[in-house]
Amino acid sequence: MRNIALIGMPATGKSSVGRQIALVLGLPFVDMDETIQSREDATIAEIFERHGEPHFRAIEEALIAEVTQAPGVVATGGGVVEREQNLQALRGWGWLVALIASPEAIARRVGRADQWPLLKGQVVENLQKLWARRSSKYLSADLVVDVGHEDVDGVVRKILGFLAEREPVASIDVNPGKAQPYRAVVGRGILGLLGHYAREAGLSGRAGILASPAAARRHGEQICDALQGAGLDPVLIEVPAGESVKTWESAGGLYGRLAREQIDRTGCLVAMGGEEVLDVGGFVAGTYMRGIPVVHVPTTLMAQLDSCIGGKVALNHFRAKNLIGFLHHPRLAVADVAAVGGSGARSMREGFAESVKYGVIADADLFAFLEAHAAELLDESGQRLPELVAWCLRTKARFVEEDEEGVGRRMLLNYGHTFGHAIEASTGFHRYTHGEAVAIGMTLAARVSAAMGLACESLETRQSALLRRFGLPTDFSGVATSRLVEALWRDKKRQGASLRFVLPNCVGRAEVRGDVPIELVARVLGEHGAAPERAPGA
Amino acid sequence: MRNIALIGMPATGKSSVGRQIALVLGLPFVDMDETIQSREDATIAEIFERHGEPHFRAIEEALIAEVTQAPGVVATGGGVVEREQNLQALRGWGWLVALIASPEAIARRVGRADQWPLLKGQVVENLQKLWARRSSKYLSADLVVDVGHEDVDGVVRKILGFLAEREPVASIDVNPGKAQPYRAVVGRGILGLLGHYAREAGLSGRAGILASPAAARRHGEQICDALQGAGLDPVLIEVPAGESVKTWESAGGLYGRLAREQIDRTGCLVAMGGEEVLDVGGFVAGTYMRGIPVVHVPTTLMAQLDSCIGGKVALNHFRAKNLIGFLHHPRLAVADVAAVGGSGARSMREGFAESVKYGVIADADLFAFLEAHAAELLDESGQRLPELVAWCLRTKARFVEEDEEGVGRRMLLNYGHTFGHAIEASTGFHRYTHGEAVAIGMTLAARVSAAMGLACESLETRQSALLRRFGLPTDFSGVATSRLVEALWRDKKRQGASLRFVLPNCVGRAEVRGDVPIELVARVLGEHGAAPERAPGA
């Protein structure tokens, strides 16, 4: 997200607008005139009087050099534009937004013009002179807003709308068969634009924001401001972190909370957090008052590049994860990669595991991108993350469009998951994260595929090397083969059909097979870490 | 449902087929040969030997006269068809179903022919003679089944299929916008055909039957047999009666039960009972393993003529009835009016209240039908019930097709419900049944409509007279106006919009109005039973 410099005629509301924009975007705000007055301990009129305009302009120029060192929103003094070097510095730093109005309109706003030394005397006439001198500068800004007929909220909305369109975000359209089409927006530092995107998606009214404690702490205030700024009426509802939010009991408690907060069919839910919060948020939204819209705001990499589109919502049951669930597509998903920063390295690795999966089953170019940029992706600053998230979502959107219900091609998305679930279940869902289990599962599936003569030569090597570069495991330890086979068998029963595996053919292509010999499964499990059977009593 | 007489060549399985058909249809079974042998304490061969064939035929004829006095399934002796008066008696009583096979096929089945006196000696030759004599009779049956290549199950399925097509049932097609089209079948004594209808609807596999205790006791065995006969694998799961089944806790307990019973995505649920069971069954089916099909088998009149189509499924929350819910259309609904017999007079009246609603809002002919046949409908034998149920469902199906989500025209279905809910809520949901509250609500809405000059003259009189003929209340007692207005106001908040009423214009036409003055509402409530306000402390 680029920074914002507000320029413009006097008394056009640069300070109020700048303060609100900064709040919504979560950036620091500098009001130049105020800063100068405070530092000089004098009003601008006084500085003009004592030291003359050139002195003031010099202070201004120094302050611009100072504020453009860091991210932020700055409201400049009206005369800043008269020095070309000021404009250049500001342009290099952020968006230039000009607030203008006719001299007559400004004169009406000003009333007494004491604080603007240049307007003293004949206000309208002076304004006309100012306009004649500066208008070409103002009109060359990136965005020009005539504030004559707008209040502050209206101006803020216009600027946020401009940003939402100009910022380098990726927009992925999802067109599921039966549900309403929607889009996922991916970018960096775009949480503050949530309100704008929500309005564009047709949302309004009371908005309940379900957020994990971490997400609420980091982003709660910002997205409340963003939604409020767009005319929605937000309320933050904190929910437990992790899998505990995905229980029947936890979900059941939310309906009363929503009713108490007076959320109704004219409003919506916003689910902000990892995939568990998205799951429970989607489930509750889809069943509250016969279904209200949900907006997904994922804050983990896996949730961003996978869970936030597709509409699968689910609760866990002690008999099986995700036993309870149905399809309720979000109305909008907003993935701000700046928000995954706090989720930790292990959580990031989960996301990378899913992205490797997308590469193997559907997109050799994505796989090559991962190979080429693994180091940059792992880097703290993660410059390549938006590209990765958008790429994975685009891949997933194609699957969802071709097979909304997940009975055909969408089954490929289970690559690594059959083995992965068995490993998770046999280790009590504690030892490995879902992503780690999927990484091991993909390794096993690739091995099975190779043993059956279905995989091209380089597949296993490339996949394992890439998984390891992301710090993901490719084998496991300490679980007896029989327990894993048993877990696989339970899965088969749940599917109500033969045990099916997604087997990769080469990087970028995979198939669903129902004819994998169980002996081969057991052998591969043994090779990759399953402990051999112990004799009874041994 | 008409009775069934099996005729046919010897050794074609009439007894086994008849026994199974009777089980599925819940009818008594008579095997004529067996009955005669038992009564005469002699084998048929012995009777022939001792008394000659004419004696045996006379006994047979007497037995036919006897069994055709009551409903049932009868397997006749092979020679029954040789007397025209026998055939006439059987035809007058039920469907004539002939089981035939080639003499060679029969000879193979017979082996030793000791029990068939007429086959003694040259079996094939004798069979050919029999066939020559009787074939014209067999081939004139209502249904002729060649059993040469069918086992008993196959023959039973063919006969049930025939019945499902020929019985005087009404079939209502429902075409909701997004969900799969489905049909509702209405008739008398058709529960035994459930398996056939389920197969036609594409269902198979493990079928969990959620049934209220009363429904399980009365029909559990029969519909298990019916589903089993059609190749499904049923399991009866008893659930609590009444509103207590519609809680979050009660629904939550069912997922584990389904998993334990190994119901999976290849199977289905059958919800059998009143609207509460249909509601919870639909909710659980729609959320189990991302949604499995549900079949509705309503056993109260209201559930039959209203709840069993349309797909609204819901659970109650202490803050509001039906707060939790979404759309999950059934794959099939089977309304057997014979099943409402045990539900009691008050439950029947609930159904009549809903049918009056359909008449007023959408169908003047239906209203006239209700006026003309109220007495017959109230009669225990309820000959007109299938007509009523089918008529109401057809009316509702039109609403569902035009407005699946219930945001437009389908809102008219709430006629009487705004006032009704307020009255139910203010009396703790105990004093009045839902149907009774709707009856009062319709009376109040008609009054409001008249007071606003929106209703034709005869509407109120006709509606009140009809409601009273069905034993439904048109006024109430002992609730303060302020409590009712408060309850209405809570409803308004839930709607998130202005308080809207469905007001009737005349019999067969209604509209949604948002401009009803609250003073008028209070006045009408006062006129119809709301207690005047007491002064504080009085």
Short mmCIF file of N, CA, C and O in Angstrom, two decimals, chain A residues 87-165:
data_model
loop_
_atom_site.label_atom_id
_atom_site.label_comp_id
_atom_site.label_asym_id
_atom_site.label_seq_id
_atom_site.Cartn_x
_atom_site.Cartn_y
_atom_site.Cartn_z
N LEU A 87 6.72 18.64 -4.34
CA LEU A 87 5.84 17.74 -5.07
C LEU A 87 6.57 16.48 -5.49
O LEU A 87 6.04 15.38 -5.40
N GLN A 88 7.80 16.66 -5.96
CA GLN A 88 8.59 15.49 -6.37
C GLN A 88 8.80 14.53 -5.21
O GLN A 88 8.64 13.32 -5.35
N ALA A 89 9.18 15.09 -4.05
CA ALA A 89 9.41 14.24 -2.88
C ALA A 89 8.15 13.47 -2.51
O ALA A 89 8.18 12.27 -2.24
N LEU A 90 7.02 14.18 -2.52
CA LEU A 90 5.75 13.54 -2.13
C LEU A 90 5.31 12.48 -3.14
O LEU A 90 4.85 11.40 -2.79
N ARG A 91 5.47 12.80 -4.41
CA ARG A 91 5.10 11.85 -5.47
C ARG A 91 5.90 10.55 -5.36
O ARG A 91 5.38 9.46 -5.62
N GLY A 92 7.18 10.71 -5.02
CA GLY A 92 8.03 9.52 -4.91
C GLY A 92 7.65 8.66 -3.72
O GLY A 92 8.02 7.49 -3.64
N TRP A 93 6.93 9.25 -2.81
CA TRP A 93 6.63 8.58 -1.54
C TRP A 93 5.25 7.93 -1.52
O TRP A 93 5.03 6.89 -0.91
N GLY A 94 4.29 8.58 -2.20
CA GLY A 94 2.92 8.05 -2.12
C GLY A 94 1.99 8.67 -3.15
O GLY A 94 2.43 9.31 -4.11
N TRP A 95 0.70 8.41 -2.94
CA TRP A 95 -0.31 9.00 -3.81
C TRP A 95 -0.50 10.47 -3.46
O TRP A 95 -0.57 10.81 -2.28
N LEU A 96 -0.62 11.30 -4.47
CA LEU A 96 -0.91 12.71 -4.27
C LEU A 96 -2.42 12.90 -4.45
O LEU A 96 -2.96 12.65 -5.53
N VAL A 97 -3.09 13.33 -3.38
CA VAL A 97 -4.54 13.52 -3.45
C VAL A 97 -4.84 14.99 -3.19
O VAL A 97 -4.48 15.52 -2.14
N ALA A 98 -5.51 15.64 -4.14
CA ALA A 98 -5.82 17.07 -4.00
C ALA A 98 -7.27 17.29 -3.63
O ALA A 98 -8.16 16.71 -4.25
N LEU A 99 -7.51 18.11 -2.58
CA LEU A 99 -8.88 18.50 -2.24
C LEU A 99 -9.08 19.92 -2.72
O LEU A 99 -8.33 20.83 -2.34
N ILE A 100 -10.07 20.13 -3.58
CA ILE A 100 -10.29 21.48 -4.11
C ILE A 100 -11.74 21.90 -3.91
O ILE A 100 -12.60 21.08 -3.58
N ALA A 101 -11.99 23.19 -4.08
CA ALA A 101 -13.35 23.72 -4.03
C ALA A 101 -13.31 25.10 -4.66
O ALA A 101 -12.24 25.71 -4.76
N SER A 102 -14.47 25.59 -5.05
CA SER A 102 -14.49 26.92 -5.66
C SER A 102 -14.18 27.97 -4.59
O SER A 102 -14.46 27.76 -3.41
N PRO A 103 -13.59 29.11 -4.96
CA PRO A 103 -13.31 30.18 -3.98
C PRO A 103 -14.54 30.55 -3.17
O PRO A 103 -14.44 30.75 -1.95
N GLU A 104 -15.71 30.58 -3.82
CA GLU A 104 -16.93 30.96 -3.10
C GLU A 104 -17.26 29.93 -2.02
O GLU A 104 -17.59 30.26 -0.88
N ALA A 105 -17.14 28.66 -2.41
CA ALA A 105 -17.44 27.59 -1.45
C ALA A 105 -16.47 27.65 -0.28
O ALA A 105 -16.86 27.52 0.89
N ILE A 106 -15.20 27.88 -0.59
CA ILE A 106 -14.21 27.95 0.48
C ILE A 106 -14.49 29.14 1.39
O ILE A 106 -14.45 29.02 2.62
N ALA A 107 -14.82 30.27 0.77
CA ALA A 107 -15.12 31.47 1.56
C ALA A 107 -16.24 31.18 2.55
O ALA A 107 -16.20 31.58 3.71
N ARG A 108 -17.27 30.42 2.09
CA ARG A 108 -18.38 30.07 2.98
C ARG A 108 -17.88 29.19 4.14
O ARG A 108 -18.31 29.33 5.27
N ARG A 109 -16.95 28.26 3.83
CA ARG A 109 -16.44 27.36 4.87
C ARG A 109 -15.57 28.12 5.88
O ARG A 109 -15.55 27.80 7.07
N VAL A 110 -14.80 29.10 5.36
CA VAL A 110 -13.81 29.76 6.19
C VAL A 110 -14.42 30.62 7.28
O VAL A 110 -14.02 30.55 8.45
N GLY A 111 -15.43 31.44 6.89
CA GLY A 111 -15.97 32.39 7.85
C GLY A 111 -14.89 33.42 8.18
O GLY A 111 -14.45 34.18 7.30
N ARG A 112 -14.37 33.36 9.41
CA ARG A 112 -13.24 34.21 9.75
C ARG A 112 -11.97 33.52 9.26
O ARG A 112 -11.81 32.33 9.43
N ALA A 113 -11.11 34.28 8.61
CA ALA A 113 -9.97 33.67 7.92
C ALA A 113 -8.65 33.92 8.64
O ALA A 113 -7.59 33.79 8.07
N ASP A 114 -8.75 34.16 9.96
CA ASP A 114 -7.54 34.56 10.68
C ASP A 114 -6.39 33.57 10.56
O ASP A 114 -5.23 33.94 10.51
N GLN A 115 -6.72 32.28 10.56
CA GLN A 115 -5.61 31.32 10.58
C GLN A 115 -4.93 31.16 9.22
O GLN A 115 -3.90 30.50 9.14
N TRP A 116 -5.53 31.69 8.16
CA TRP A 116 -4.88 31.59 6.85
C TRP A 116 -4.33 32.96 6.44
O TRP A 116 -5.07 33.80 5.90
N PRO A 117 -3.05 33.23 6.68
CA PRO A 117 -2.49 34.57 6.44
C PRO A 117 -2.71 35.03 5.01
O PRO A 117 -2.95 36.22 4.78
N LEU A 118 -2.66 34.08 4.08
CA LEU A 118 -2.75 34.50 2.68
C LEU A 118 -4.14 34.94 2.28
O LEU A 118 -4.33 35.49 1.21
N LEU A 119 -5.16 34.65 3.15
CA LEU A 119 -6.52 35.01 2.75
C LEU A 119 -6.96 36.34 3.33
O LEU A 119 -8.05 36.83 3.04
N LYS A 120 -6.14 36.91 4.15
CA LYS A 120 -6.54 38.15 4.84
C LYS A 120 -7.03 39.20 3.86
O LYS A 120 -6.51 39.35 2.76
N GLY A 121 -8.05 39.91 4.32
CA GLY A 121 -8.57 40.95 3.45
C GLY A 121 -9.73 40.44 2.63
O GLY A 121 -10.68 39.87 3.17
N GLN A 122 -9.64 40.60 1.32
CA GLN A 122 -10.69 40.16 0.41
C GLN A 122 -10.58 38.65 0.21
O GLN A 122 -9.85 38.16 -0.66
N VAL A 123 -11.33 37.89 0.98
CA VAL A 123 -11.15 36.44 0.98
C VAL A 123 -11.33 35.84 -0.40
O VAL A 123 -10.44 35.15 -0.92
N VAL A 124 -12.48 36.11 -1.04
CA VAL A 124 -12.76 35.48 -2.33
C VAL A 124 -11.71 35.88 -3.36
O VAL A 124 -11.19 35.04 -4.10
N GLU A 125 -11.40 37.16 -3.35
CA GLU A 125 -10.40 37.64 -4.32
C GLU A 125 -9.06 36.96 -4.11
O GLU A 125 -8.43 36.49 -5.06
N ASN A 126 -8.65 36.87 -2.83
CA ASN A 126 -7.38 36.21 -2.52
C ASN A 126 -7.38 34.75 -2.93
O ASN A 126 -6.40 34.22 -3.43
N LEU A 127 -8.53 34.10 -2.66
CA LEU A 127 -8.65 32.70 -3.05
C LEU A 127 -8.51 32.55 -4.56
O LEU A 127 -7.87 31.61 -5.05
N GLN A 128 -9.13 33.47 -5.29
CA GLN A 128 -9.04 33.41 -6.75
C GLN A 128 -7.60 33.52 -7.21
O GLN A 128 -7.16 32.82 -8.11
N LYS A 129 -6.85 34.40 -6.53
CA LYS A 129 -5.44 34.56 -6.89
C LYS A 129 -4.66 33.27 -6.60
O LYS A 129 -3.85 32.81 -7.41
N LEU A 130 -4.92 32.70 -5.37
CA LEU A 130 -4.26 31.44 -5.01
C LEU A 130 -4.54 30.36 -6.06
O LEU A 130 -3.66 29.63 -6.49
N TRP A 131 -5.83 30.27 -6.42
CA TRP A 131 -6.26 29.24 -7.38
C TRP A 131 -5.53 29.40 -8.70
O TRP A 131 -5.05 28.42 -9.29
N ALA A 132 -5.45 30.67 -9.16
CA ALA A 132 -4.79 30.95 -10.43
C ALA A 132 -3.34 30.46 -10.40
O ALA A 132 -2.82 29.89 -11.35
N ARG A 133 -2.70 30.61 -9.23
CA ARG A 133 -1.31 30.26 -9.11
C ARG A 133 -1.10 28.74 -8.96
O ARG A 133 -0.10 28.20 -9.43
N ARG A 134 -2.02 28.10 -8.23
CA ARG A 134 -1.74 26.71 -7.85
C ARG A 134 -2.56 25.66 -8.59
O ARG A 134 -2.27 24.47 -8.48
N SER A 135 -3.63 26.10 -9.31
CA SER A 135 -4.58 25.10 -9.80
C SER A 135 -3.91 24.03 -10.66
O SER A 135 -4.25 22.86 -10.58
N SER A 136 -2.93 24.42 -11.48
CA SER A 136 -2.31 23.42 -12.36
C SER A 136 -1.63 22.33 -11.54
O SER A 136 -1.63 21.16 -11.92
N LYS A 137 -1.07 22.70 -10.39
CA LYS A 137 -0.44 21.70 -9.52
C LYS A 137 -1.50 20.76 -8.94
O LYS A 137 -1.35 19.55 -8.95
N TYR A 138 -2.56 21.38 -8.39
CA TYR A 138 -3.61 20.55 -7.80
C TYR A 138 -4.19 19.57 -8.82
O TYR A 138 -4.38 18.39 -8.55
N LEU A 139 -4.48 20.11 -10.01
CA LEU A 139 -5.17 19.29 -11.00
C LEU A 139 -4.28 18.19 -11.57
O LEU A 139 -4.76 17.27 -12.24
N SER A 140 -2.98 18.27 -11.28
CA SER A 140 -2.11 17.19 -11.76
C SER A 140 -1.91 16.11 -10.70
O SER A 140 -1.10 15.20 -10.87
N ALA A 141 -2.66 16.16 -9.58
CA ALA A 141 -2.54 15.13 -8.54
C ALA A 141 -3.06 13.79 -9.06
O ALA A 141 -3.75 13.74 -10.08
N ASP A 142 -2.74 12.72 -8.34
CA ASP A 142 -3.24 11.40 -8.75
C ASP A 142 -4.76 11.33 -8.62
O ASP A 142 -5.43 10.67 -9.40
N LEU A 143 -5.27 12.01 -7.61
CA LEU A 143 -6.73 12.05 -7.42
C LEU A 143 -7.12 13.46 -7.02
O LEU A 143 -6.49 14.06 -6.16
N VAL A 144 -8.15 13.99 -7.66
CA VAL A 144 -8.65 15.32 -7.32
C VAL A 144 -10.08 15.17 -6.83
O VAL A 144 -10.92 14.59 -7.52
N VAL A 145 -10.35 15.67 -5.60
CA VAL A 145 -11.71 15.57 -5.07
C VAL A 145 -12.26 16.97 -4.83
O VAL A 145 -11.67 17.75 -4.10
N ASP A 146 -13.37 17.26 -5.47
CA ASP A 146 -14.05 18.54 -5.22
C ASP A 146 -14.87 18.37 -3.95
O ASP A 146 -15.84 17.61 -3.92
N VAL A 147 -14.49 19.08 -2.88
CA VAL A 147 -15.13 18.88 -1.59
C VAL A 147 -16.34 19.79 -1.41
O VAL A 147 -16.95 19.80 -0.34
N GLY A 148 -16.68 20.53 -2.45
CA GLY A 148 -17.77 21.50 -2.35
C GLY A 148 -19.08 20.90 -1.90
O GLY A 148 -19.81 21.49 -1.13
N HIS A 149 -19.36 19.68 -2.38
CA HIS A 149 -20.65 19.09 -2.04
C HIS A 149 -20.52 17.81 -1.22
O HIS A 149 -21.41 16.98 -1.21
N GLU A 150 -19.37 17.63 -0.56
CA GLU A 150 -19.14 16.38 0.17
C GLU A 150 -18.83 16.68 1.62
O GLU A 150 -18.14 17.65 1.92
N ASP A 151 -19.31 15.83 2.53
CA ASP A 151 -18.82 15.93 3.89
C ASP A 151 -17.56 15.08 4.01
O ASP A 151 -17.14 14.43 3.05
N VAL A 152 -16.93 15.13 5.20
CA VAL A 152 -15.66 14.41 5.39
C VAL A 152 -15.80 12.93 5.04
O VAL A 152 -14.97 12.36 4.33
N ASP A 153 -16.88 12.28 5.52
CA ASP A 153 -17.07 10.85 5.24
C ASP A 153 -17.10 10.57 3.75
O ASP A 153 -16.54 9.59 3.27
N GLY A 154 -17.78 11.45 3.04
CA GLY A 154 -17.89 11.27 1.59
C GLY A 154 -16.53 11.37 0.92
O GLY A 154 -16.20 10.57 0.03
N VAL A 155 -15.72 12.35 1.36
CA VAL A 155 -14.39 12.51 0.78
C VAL A 155 -13.52 11.29 1.08
O VAL A 155 -12.84 10.75 0.22
N VAL A 156 -13.59 10.83 2.35
CA VAL A 156 -12.81 9.65 2.75
C VAL A 156 -13.21 8.46 1.89
O VAL A 156 -12.36 7.71 1.39
N ARG A 157 -14.50 8.27 1.70
CA ARG A 157 -14.97 7.14 0.89
C ARG A 157 -14.41 7.22 -0.52
O ARG A 157 -14.03 6.22 -1.11
N LYS A 158 -14.40 8.44 -1.09
CA LYS A 158 -13.90 8.60 -2.45
C LYS A 158 -12.43 8.22 -2.52
O LYS A 158 -11.98 7.55 -3.46
N ILE A 159 -11.66 8.64 -1.53
CA ILE A 159 -10.23 8.35 -1.54
C ILE A 159 -9.98 6.85 -1.38
O ILE A 159 -9.18 6.25 -2.09
N LEU A 160 -10.75 6.23 -0.45
CA LEU A 160 -10.57 4.78 -0.26
C LEU A 160 -10.97 4.02 -1.52
O LEU A 160 -10.34 3.03 -1.89
N GLY A 161 -12.01 4.49 -2.15
CA GLY A 161 -12.43 3.85 -3.41
C GLY A 161 -11.34 3.95 -4.46
O GLY A 161 -11.04 2.99 -5.17
N PHE A 162 -10.72 5.13 -4.54
CA PHE A 162 -9.61 5.34 -5.48
C PHE A 162 -8.47 4.37 -5.17
O PHE A 162 -7.94 3.69 -6.05
N LEU A 163 -8.14 4.26 -3.88
CA LEU A 163 -7.04 3.37 -3.49
C LEU A 163 -7.37 1.93 -3.85
O LEU A 163 -6.53 1.18 -4.35
N ALA A 164 -8.62 1.54 -3.55
CA ALA A 164 -9.01 0.16 -3.80
C ALA A 164 -8.85 -0.19 -5.27
O ALA A 164 -8.52 -1.31 -5.63
N GLU A 165 -9.05 0.83 -6.13
CA GLU A 165 -8.92 0.55 -7.56
C GLU A 165 -7.48 0.60 -8.04
O GLU A 165 -7.09 -0.12 -8.93
#
